[in-house]
Short mmCIF file of C-alpha atoms in Angstrom, two decimals:
data_model
loop_
_atom_site.label_atom_id
_atom_site.label_comp_id
_atom_site.label_asym_id
_atom_site.label_seq_id
_atom_site.Cartn_x
_atom_site.Cartn_y
_atom_site.Cartn_z
CA PRO D 1 61.23 -31.44 -27.41
CA ALA D 2 63.43 -28.44 -28.17
CA THR D 3 61.89 -25.05 -28.91
CA VAL D 4 63.37 -21.86 -30.30
CA ALA D 5 64.30 -19.27 -27.65
CA ILE D 6 63.99 -15.49 -28.01
CA PHE D 7 66.90 -13.49 -26.64
CA VAL D 8 65.85 -10.73 -24.26
CA SER D 9 69.06 -9.86 -22.44
CA SER D 10 72.21 -11.46 -21.13
CA THR D 11 70.20 -12.72 -18.19
CA GLN D 12 66.82 -13.48 -19.81
CA ILE D 13 65.38 -15.42 -22.73
CA MET D 14 61.78 -16.32 -23.67
CA CYS D 15 60.59 -19.77 -24.79
CA GLU D 16 57.18 -20.98 -25.93
CA SER D 17 56.08 -24.14 -24.15
CA PRO D 18 55.25 -27.09 -26.42
CA PRO D 19 52.10 -29.16 -26.01
CA ASP D 20 52.19 -32.00 -23.52
CA ALA D 21 49.60 -34.72 -23.22
CA SER D 22 51.17 -36.58 -20.31
CA GLY D 23 49.92 -34.15 -17.67
CA LEU D 24 53.11 -34.80 -15.68
CA GLY D 25 54.99 -31.66 -16.67
CA LEU D 26 58.42 -31.24 -18.29
CA THR D 27 61.89 -30.18 -17.18
CA VAL D 28 63.16 -26.92 -18.61
CA GLU D 29 66.83 -26.69 -19.67
CA VAL D 30 68.73 -24.23 -21.87
CA SER D 31 71.27 -24.80 -24.64
CA THR D 32 73.51 -22.17 -26.21
CA ASN D 33 75.04 -24.42 -28.89
CA LEU D 34 72.06 -25.73 -30.86
CA GLY D 35 71.29 -28.52 -28.46
CA MET D 36 74.69 -30.01 -28.16
CA ASN D 37 74.95 -29.21 -24.47
CA TRP D 38 72.11 -28.49 -21.98
CA THR D 39 72.00 -27.12 -18.50
CA GLY D 40 71.17 -29.55 -15.73
CA ALA D 41 69.20 -27.28 -13.36
CA GLY D 42 66.20 -29.61 -13.37
CA TYR D 43 63.47 -26.94 -13.22
CA MET D 44 59.98 -28.41 -13.75
CA PHE D 45 57.27 -26.73 -15.84
CA ALA D 46 53.74 -27.86 -14.90
CA TYR D 47 50.78 -27.94 -17.26
CA GLU D 48 47.37 -27.00 -15.88
CA SER D 49 43.92 -27.46 -17.31
CA THR D 50 42.37 -24.32 -18.78
CA ALA D 51 39.69 -22.62 -16.68
CA GLN D 52 36.29 -22.69 -18.38
CA LEU D 53 33.94 -19.69 -18.22
CA ASP D 54 30.25 -20.50 -18.81
CA TYR D 55 28.18 -17.64 -17.40
CA VAL D 56 28.53 -14.15 -15.98
CA ALA D 57 26.15 -12.01 -13.93
CA PRO D 58 25.22 -9.26 -14.36
CA ARG D 59 25.35 -9.21 -18.15
CA GLN D 60 25.39 -5.42 -18.43
CA GLY D 61 26.47 -2.36 -16.50
CA SER D 62 27.41 1.30 -16.64
CA VAL D 63 30.11 2.67 -18.95
CA PHE D 64 31.62 4.18 -15.80
CA GLY D 65 32.43 0.69 -14.53
CA GLY D 66 32.13 -0.57 -10.99
CA SER D 67 29.83 -3.55 -11.57
CA LEU D 68 30.90 -6.59 -9.57
CA LEU D 69 30.85 -9.58 -11.93
CA LYS D 70 30.39 -13.14 -10.78
CA LEU D 71 31.94 -15.52 -13.30
CA THR D 72 30.93 -19.16 -13.10
CA GLY D 73 32.41 -22.13 -14.89
CA SER D 74 34.96 -24.82 -14.00
CA GLY D 75 38.68 -25.37 -13.42
CA MET D 76 39.26 -22.11 -11.57
CA ARG D 77 42.33 -22.53 -9.38
CA ASN D 78 42.95 -20.44 -6.27
CA THR D 79 46.19 -18.81 -7.34
CA GLU D 80 47.59 -15.30 -7.04
CA SER D 81 47.75 -15.07 -10.83
CA LEU D 82 44.02 -15.73 -11.37
CA SER D 83 42.56 -12.55 -12.86
CA CYS D 84 39.93 -11.30 -15.31
CA ARG D 85 40.20 -9.80 -18.75
CA VAL D 86 37.51 -7.41 -20.10
CA GLY D 87 37.95 -6.72 -23.79
CA THR D 88 41.55 -5.63 -24.13
CA ILE D 89 41.94 -4.70 -20.45
CA SER D 90 43.84 -7.53 -18.75
CA HIS D 91 44.94 -8.61 -15.32
CA ILE D 92 41.93 -7.21 -13.49
CA ALA D 93 42.11 -8.27 -9.86
CA SER D 94 39.70 -11.06 -9.02
CA ARG D 95 38.49 -12.84 -5.92
CA TRP D 96 38.46 -16.62 -5.99
CA LEU D 97 35.20 -18.01 -4.65
CA SER D 98 35.42 -21.69 -5.55
CA SER D 99 36.68 -23.95 -8.31
CA SER D 100 33.59 -22.93 -10.27
CA ALA D 101 33.24 -19.24 -9.43
CA THR D 102 35.27 -16.06 -9.17
CA SER D 103 34.41 -12.38 -9.11
CA CYS D 104 35.95 -9.16 -10.33
CA GLN D 105 35.00 -5.50 -10.65
CA VAL D 106 34.81 -4.22 -14.20
CA PRO D 107 36.64 -1.02 -15.18
CA ALA D 108 35.19 1.87 -17.17
CA HIS D 109 34.81 1.18 -20.89
CA ARG D 110 33.12 2.62 -23.95
CA GLU D 111 29.54 1.61 -24.72
CA GLY D 112 28.89 -1.77 -26.29
CA PRO D 113 29.48 -5.51 -25.73
CA VAL D 114 32.97 -6.77 -24.87
CA PRO D 115 34.28 -10.37 -24.54
CA LEU D 116 35.38 -11.70 -21.17
CA GLY D 117 38.35 -13.90 -20.36
CA LEU D 118 40.32 -15.41 -17.49
CA HIS D 119 44.06 -15.32 -16.75
CA SER D 120 45.15 -18.60 -15.18
CA ASN D 121 48.73 -17.36 -14.86
CA GLU D 122 50.80 -14.27 -15.55
CA ALA D 123 51.25 -15.06 -19.26
CA ASP D 124 48.23 -16.92 -20.65
CA TYR D 125 44.60 -15.91 -20.93
CA ASP D 126 41.59 -17.57 -22.51
CA MET D 127 38.75 -15.58 -24.06
CA HIS D 128 35.33 -17.19 -23.89
CA ASP D 129 32.04 -16.95 -25.71
CA VAL D 130 30.66 -14.81 -22.87
CA SER D 131 30.30 -11.05 -23.08
CA PHE D 132 29.47 -8.04 -20.90
CA THR D 133 27.58 -5.06 -22.33
CA TYR D 134 28.46 -1.53 -21.29
CA THR D 135 25.46 0.85 -21.33
CA PRO D 136 24.89 4.51 -20.43
CA PRO D 137 23.88 4.70 -16.75
CA PRO D 138 20.09 4.80 -16.15
CA ASN D 139 18.58 7.86 -14.54
CA ILE D 140 15.21 8.63 -12.91
CA THR D 141 13.33 11.72 -14.11
CA SER D 142 10.10 11.27 -12.11
CA ILE D 143 7.98 8.77 -10.19
CA TYR D 144 4.21 8.57 -9.72
CA PRO D 145 2.65 8.40 -7.25
CA THR D 146 5.06 9.74 -4.67
CA VAL D 147 3.03 8.44 -1.71
CA GLY D 148 1.97 4.90 -0.79
CA ILE D 149 0.52 3.02 2.14
CA VAL D 150 2.62 1.22 4.74
CA ARG D 151 1.18 -2.21 3.98
CA GLY D 152 2.74 -2.02 0.52
CA GLY D 153 1.38 -2.89 -2.90
CA THR D 154 1.31 0.61 -4.39
CA ARG D 155 2.17 0.44 -8.11
CA VAL D 156 4.87 3.04 -8.67
CA THR D 157 5.63 4.16 -12.23
CA VAL D 158 9.22 5.31 -12.72
CA ASP D 159 9.99 7.47 -15.74
CA GLY D 160 13.58 7.88 -16.82
CA VAL D 161 16.25 7.47 -19.47
CA ASN D 162 18.71 4.76 -20.48
CA PHE D 163 16.52 1.84 -19.45
CA PRO D 164 17.78 -0.90 -21.82
CA SER D 165 15.29 -3.35 -23.28
CA SER D 166 17.08 -6.36 -21.78
CA GLY D 167 18.28 -7.12 -18.28
CA ARG D 168 16.58 -7.57 -14.95
CA ALA D 169 15.08 -4.30 -13.77
CA MET D 170 14.54 -3.72 -10.06
CA CYS D 171 13.44 -0.95 -7.74
CA LYS D 172 14.78 -0.34 -4.27
CA PHE D 173 12.82 1.41 -1.53
CA GLY D 174 15.21 2.27 1.26
CA SER D 175 17.18 -0.97 1.60
CA ILE D 176 14.45 -3.26 0.24
CA PRO D 177 14.82 -4.35 -3.43
CA VAL D 178 11.75 -5.47 -5.40
CA ALA D 179 11.55 -6.93 -8.90
CA ALA D 180 9.95 -4.77 -11.60
CA LEU D 181 6.44 -5.67 -12.72
CA SER D 182 6.99 -4.30 -16.20
CA ARG D 183 9.48 -2.20 -18.12
CA THR D 184 10.03 -0.27 -21.35
CA ALA D 185 12.90 1.80 -22.69
CA ASN D 186 11.82 4.78 -20.58
CA GLN D 187 9.55 3.40 -17.86
CA ILE D 188 9.71 0.85 -15.05
CA VAL D 189 6.75 -0.18 -12.86
CA CYS D 190 7.30 -1.66 -9.40
CA ALA D 191 5.08 -2.52 -6.44
CA ALA D 192 6.19 -0.77 -3.26
CA PRO D 193 7.03 -3.15 -0.38
CA SER D 194 5.65 -2.99 3.13
CA MET D 195 7.55 -0.40 5.18
CA ARG D 196 7.04 1.70 8.26
CA ALA D 197 5.64 5.22 7.89
CA GLY D 198 8.12 7.86 6.71
CA MET D 199 10.26 8.86 3.76
CA ALA D 200 12.35 6.34 1.82
CA THR D 201 14.86 6.81 -0.99
CA MET D 202 13.71 5.10 -4.18
CA GLU D 203 16.21 3.97 -6.86
CA VAL D 204 16.22 1.59 -9.84
CA SER D 205 18.64 -0.94 -11.32
CA ILE D 206 18.78 -2.61 -14.72
CA ASN D 207 21.16 -5.38 -13.68
CA LYS D 208 19.96 -6.26 -10.13
CA GLN D 209 23.16 -4.84 -8.71
CA ASP D 210 23.99 -1.26 -9.66
CA PHE D 211 21.30 1.20 -8.55
CA THR D 212 20.84 4.82 -9.49
CA ILE D 213 21.84 7.48 -6.94
CA THR D 214 19.19 10.13 -7.68
CA GLY D 215 17.90 10.39 -4.10
CA THR D 216 14.26 10.23 -5.29
CA GLN D 217 11.92 10.28 -2.28
CA PHE D 218 8.83 8.12 -1.73
CA GLN D 219 6.60 8.54 1.30
CA PHE D 220 4.94 5.69 3.19
CA VAL D 221 1.84 6.69 5.18
CA VAL D 222 -0.67 4.95 7.42
CA PRO D 223 -3.83 4.41 5.31
CA PRO D 224 -6.87 6.46 6.31
CA THR D 225 -10.03 4.84 7.64
CA VAL D 226 -13.66 5.94 7.23
CA LEU D 227 -15.99 5.59 10.20
CA SER D 228 -19.04 7.51 8.96
CA ILE D 229 -20.26 9.93 6.31
CA ASN D 230 -23.01 12.55 6.44
CA PRO D 231 -25.18 12.96 4.45
CA LYS D 232 -25.54 9.55 2.87
CA SER D 233 -27.38 10.77 -0.22
CA GLY D 234 -27.32 13.65 -2.64
CA SER D 235 -28.22 14.91 -6.08
CA ALA D 236 -26.93 13.09 -9.16
CA ARG D 237 -26.01 16.54 -10.46
CA GLY D 238 -23.23 16.60 -7.88
CA GLY D 239 -22.22 19.34 -5.49
CA THR D 240 -23.26 17.72 -2.21
CA ILE D 241 -20.76 18.52 0.55
CA ILE D 242 -20.11 15.34 2.54
CA ALA D 243 -18.56 15.30 6.02
CA VAL D 244 -16.31 12.25 6.43
CA ASN D 245 -15.32 11.12 9.92
CA GLY D 246 -12.44 8.70 10.40
CA ASP D 247 -8.73 8.65 11.22
CA HIS D 248 -5.25 9.15 9.73
CA PHE D 249 -6.28 11.90 7.29
CA ASN D 250 -3.26 13.56 5.69
CA THR D 251 -3.54 17.34 5.88
CA GLU D 252 -0.55 17.96 3.62
CA GLY D 253 -0.20 18.04 -0.14
CA ASP D 254 -2.48 18.09 -3.16
CA PHE D 255 -4.45 15.27 -4.81
CA ASP D 256 -1.23 13.34 -5.41
CA GLU D 257 -0.22 13.45 -1.75
CA GLY D 258 -3.13 14.36 0.53
CA THR D 259 -6.18 12.35 1.59
CA ASN D 260 -8.96 12.56 -1.00
CA CYS D 261 -12.43 11.15 -1.58
CA VAL D 262 -12.93 8.61 -4.35
CA PHE D 263 -16.35 7.47 -5.56
CA SER D 264 -16.89 4.11 -7.25
CA ASN D 265 -19.44 2.76 -9.72
CA PHE D 266 -20.20 5.77 -11.84
CA THR D 267 -19.33 7.31 -15.17
CA SER D 268 -16.78 10.01 -14.28
CA ASP D 269 -13.17 9.39 -13.23
CA GLY D 270 -14.22 8.66 -9.66
CA SER D 271 -12.34 11.45 -7.95
CA SER D 272 -13.78 14.30 -5.97
CA ASP D 273 -12.67 17.63 -7.40
CA ALA D 274 -12.85 19.32 -4.01
CA THR D 275 -11.59 17.74 -0.80
CA TYR D 276 -10.81 19.81 2.26
CA VAL D 277 -9.07 18.11 5.16
CA VAL D 278 -10.18 19.80 8.37
CA SER D 279 -8.15 17.63 10.72
CA SER D 280 -6.66 14.15 10.96
CA ARG D 281 -10.17 12.86 11.76
CA LEU D 282 -12.49 15.07 9.68
CA LEU D 283 -12.60 16.03 6.04
CA LYS D 284 -15.20 17.41 3.67
CA CYS D 285 -15.52 16.48 0.02
CA GLU D 286 -17.83 17.48 -2.81
CA ALA D 287 -19.69 14.70 -4.57
CA PRO D 288 -19.25 14.72 -8.36
CA ALA D 289 -22.02 14.33 -10.92
CA SER D 290 -22.97 10.69 -11.36
CA ASP D 291 -25.51 8.21 -12.61
CA LEU D 292 -28.38 7.36 -10.33
CA GLY D 293 -27.75 4.67 -7.73
CA LYS D 294 -25.42 3.77 -4.91
CA SER D 295 -21.68 4.37 -4.93
CA ASN D 296 -19.05 3.49 -2.36
CA LEU D 297 -17.21 6.48 -0.96
CA GLU D 298 -13.61 5.58 -0.18
CA LEU D 299 -10.46 7.55 0.60
CA SER D 300 -7.11 7.58 -1.17
CA VAL D 301 -3.71 9.07 -0.37
CA ASN D 302 -2.44 8.95 -3.95
CA GLY D 303 -5.34 8.44 -6.36
CA PHE D 304 -4.63 4.70 -6.67
CA ASP D 305 -4.78 2.94 -3.31
CA THR D 306 -8.23 3.26 -1.73
CA THR D 307 -9.80 2.24 1.55
CA ILE D 308 -12.29 -0.64 1.63
CA ASP D 309 -14.62 0.72 4.30
CA MET D 310 -17.69 0.42 2.02
CA GLN D 311 -19.44 3.67 2.98
CA ALA D 312 -22.44 3.80 0.63
CA PHE D 313 -23.58 7.12 -0.85
CA ARG D 314 -26.76 7.34 -2.89
CA PHE D 315 -27.04 9.51 -6.00
CA ALA D 316 -30.69 10.46 -6.62
CA GLN D 317 -32.83 12.75 -8.70
CA SER D 318 -32.91 16.31 -7.41
CA PRO D 319 -36.31 17.13 -5.86
CA GLU D 320 -38.41 19.73 -7.67
CA VAL D 321 -41.15 21.81 -6.04
CA GLU D 322 -44.04 22.67 -8.35
CA GLY D 323 -46.44 24.36 -5.94
CA LEU D 324 -47.52 24.90 -2.35
CA TYR D 325 -50.71 25.40 -0.36
CA PRO D 326 -51.80 27.58 1.38
CA LEU D 327 -49.92 30.58 0.04
CA ALA D 328 -50.22 32.63 3.21
CA GLY D 329 -50.49 32.32 6.96
CA SER D 330 -50.13 34.14 10.25
CA GLU D 331 -46.83 35.54 11.43
CA GLN D 332 -47.36 33.47 14.57
CA GLY D 333 -46.72 30.29 12.56
CA GLY D 334 -48.06 26.92 13.57
CA GLY D 335 -49.84 26.16 10.31
CA ASN D 336 -49.00 23.31 7.94
CA LEU D 337 -47.70 24.13 4.47
CA VAL D 338 -48.00 21.37 1.88
CA MET D 339 -45.44 21.42 -0.96
CA HIS D 340 -45.96 19.18 -3.96
CA GLY D 341 -43.65 18.28 -6.83
CA SER D 342 -41.39 15.53 -8.25
CA TYR D 343 -38.83 13.17 -6.70
CA LEU D 344 -39.83 14.01 -3.14
CA GLY D 345 -40.00 10.55 -1.61
CA PHE D 346 -36.72 8.63 -2.10
CA VAL D 347 -35.27 8.88 1.42
CA ASP D 348 -36.25 8.28 5.02
CA SER D 349 -38.57 10.79 6.61
CA ALA D 350 -35.99 11.61 9.29
CA ASP D 351 -33.84 13.40 6.68
CA VAL D 352 -36.66 15.56 5.26
CA MET D 353 -36.72 19.17 6.43
CA CYS D 354 -37.85 22.58 5.28
CA ARG D 355 -36.07 25.90 5.20
CA VAL D 356 -38.21 29.00 5.63
CA GLY D 357 -36.29 32.12 4.73
CA THR D 358 -33.12 31.77 6.79
CA ILE D 359 -34.65 29.33 9.27
CA SER D 360 -33.25 25.84 8.62
CA GLY D 361 -34.18 22.53 10.17
CA VAL D 362 -37.93 23.17 10.09
CA TYR D 363 -39.85 19.99 10.88
CA ALA D 364 -41.32 18.26 7.82
CA SER D 365 -42.91 14.93 6.97
CA HIS D 366 -43.99 13.04 3.91
CA VAL D 367 -47.68 13.26 3.01
CA SER D 368 -47.20 11.10 -0.07
CA THR D 369 -44.42 10.35 -2.56
CA ASP D 370 -45.02 13.73 -4.19
CA GLU D 371 -46.09 15.86 -1.21
CA ILE D 372 -44.25 17.12 1.87
CA SER D 373 -45.81 18.98 4.79
CA CYS D 374 -43.87 21.66 6.69
CA LEU D 375 -44.81 22.95 10.15
CA MET D 376 -44.40 26.67 9.64
CA PRO D 377 -42.43 28.59 12.26
CA ALA D 378 -43.15 32.13 13.41
CA HIS D 379 -41.71 34.79 11.12
CA ALA D 380 -41.89 38.50 10.47
CA PRO D 381 -44.66 39.55 8.03
CA GLY D 382 -43.80 39.45 4.35
CA ASN D 383 -42.92 37.07 1.52
CA VAL D 384 -40.26 34.45 2.31
CA PRO D 385 -38.84 31.65 0.14
CA VAL D 386 -39.63 28.10 1.21
CA GLU D 387 -37.32 25.22 0.29
CA ILE D 388 -37.04 21.54 1.16
CA THR D 389 -34.14 19.15 1.70
CA LEU D 390 -34.16 15.38 1.56
CA ASN D 391 -30.75 14.91 3.20
CA ARG D 392 -30.62 17.84 5.69
CA PHE D 393 -27.98 19.61 3.61
CA ASP D 394 -28.94 20.18 -0.03
CA HIS D 395 -32.01 22.40 -0.48
CA THR D 396 -34.16 22.97 -3.54
CA PHE D 397 -33.73 26.14 -5.55
CA ASN D 398 -37.12 27.45 -6.60
CA GLU D 399 -39.25 30.57 -6.55
CA ALA D 400 -41.87 29.16 -4.16
CA ALA D 401 -42.79 31.84 -1.62
CA TYR D 402 -45.02 31.92 1.41
CA HIS D 403 -46.63 35.15 2.64
CA TYR D 404 -46.59 35.78 6.34
CA GLU D 405 -49.50 38.07 7.27
CA PRO D 406 -49.43 40.29 10.34
CA MET D 407 -51.54 39.15 13.27
CA ILE D 408 -54.99 40.91 13.22
CA THR D 409 -56.60 42.36 16.34
CA THR D 410 -60.41 42.72 16.32
CA LEU D 411 -62.51 45.31 18.20
CA GLY D 412 -66.26 44.75 18.66
CA PRO D 413 -68.67 43.41 17.75
CA ILE D 414 -71.15 46.27 17.54
CA PRO D 415 -73.93 45.64 18.50
CA THR D 416 -73.25 42.86 20.95
CA ARG D 417 -76.77 41.44 20.70
CA VAL D 418 -78.90 40.45 17.63
CA LEU D 419 -82.12 38.55 17.05
CA ALA D 420 -81.96 34.81 17.38
CA GLU D 421 -83.59 34.24 14.00
CA GLY D 422 -80.61 35.88 12.37
CA GLY D 423 -80.37 38.50 9.67
CA GLY D 424 -78.81 41.16 11.86
CA GLU D 425 -75.56 42.91 10.95
CA ILE D 426 -72.60 43.29 13.24
CA THR D 427 -69.50 45.41 12.77
CA LEU D 428 -65.91 44.43 13.63
CA SER D 429 -62.99 46.83 13.60
CA LEU D 430 -59.64 45.31 12.48
CA TRP D 431 -56.14 46.45 13.39
CA PRO D 432 -54.00 46.86 11.50
CA SER D 433 -56.38 47.47 8.64
CA GLU D 434 -55.32 46.68 5.06
CA ASP D 435 -57.01 47.09 1.71
CA THR D 436 -57.63 43.68 0.21
CA ASP D 437 -59.55 42.13 -2.63
CA MET D 438 -59.62 38.75 -0.89
CA SER D 439 -62.96 37.24 0.15
CA LEU D 440 -63.71 37.92 3.79
CA VAL D 441 -65.47 35.45 6.07
CA CYS D 442 -66.60 35.74 9.66
CA ILE D 443 -66.72 32.66 11.85
CA VAL D 444 -69.76 32.72 14.15
CA ASP D 445 -69.39 29.93 16.61
CA THR D 446 -68.26 27.31 14.09
CA PHE D 447 -70.24 28.59 11.12
CA PRO D 448 -68.58 30.60 8.36
CA VAL D 449 -70.57 33.72 7.37
CA PRO D 450 -69.82 35.89 4.30
CA ALA D 451 -68.46 39.34 5.20
CA SER D 452 -67.87 42.57 3.35
CA LYS D 453 -65.53 45.46 3.93
#
């Protein structure tokens, strides 16, 4: 069939091809006299089936462009003229992958959805019911925690801006991408993968392809281990200083980054307010206030991931001393002092000790559940405070005092002989001599005898 030509120049005209159902193609000839005479060049014009576009990935990307689209469908021919069209931007270079897939890199564009199309040749293009959405580029403002363990699994919360509500969010630690566990418009949560110890750059993507370039750092560390703790019990009021022995303790950073104690199974938030790392194998932490009972003491490098070494610590009532007997004794020591009160019998006897003045570690033993006996050491004369501990570290705070009396030297007796039937008086001189209102007794052989000053 003849079609109307459009004159372009003396050497060029434009014609619109008519439909053809034969699929065999048509010869193209030209007439300058309304179809009376035609050229006989015999050029063939071939008809090709239209490429079909069904799906594109990713479905969204930055307004700055650069996303590499993979377009899938059918009828895609491997020709030099095959190209992409994004909105009104045409002839975007593409890479033919197969008869059902091609790829192209999108240019920059204003925000919003745009239709996609394919150019099968230099002149024709077909727009399809498939779109690509341009969005502002996402950006990371902070992550928490910033430290995780090398075996992976740390839940990292990423705060940022321009996280769209749709799309497939991902995090990337170093070169390892991981799918997001959850997401909102300003937050993405991912589980850190297993990586060797050291620093890794952490970025996010909202289309599984284009990642941020913030350079955010995340540190992978070897998890600490707990070998022993001492003491293993303390007051429920808190304040017990616990020595923790183990390995791989991080001496750097604060609670977010360093190694810290974490207590389980009680009413507060579980964290120790004071942890001091002495070395990579020793740290000290202060037990918080807690309910009575046992709690597992574990370690954490970030406040989330904890060890599972199951070191039990017992929170107990604080012992209270209500009285002691006797109230005085010789400066030479050696006597037994019995202290009685409440909550004195909840631990093993090996951990019970007394402190006399500044002398710690004084041997003690349980007399009953409410009485403890202390073997008094030698001490200078005078009043000294006496305290007890049930764990070798925490001592009672009370006003109980024991009076050390100076050793007495006796001169005499005068006379040295008395009648056997008794009744005679003897005199003893004491040094040093002190005024006292206390009852005096002399011991004759093994018999106590009243005395007077």
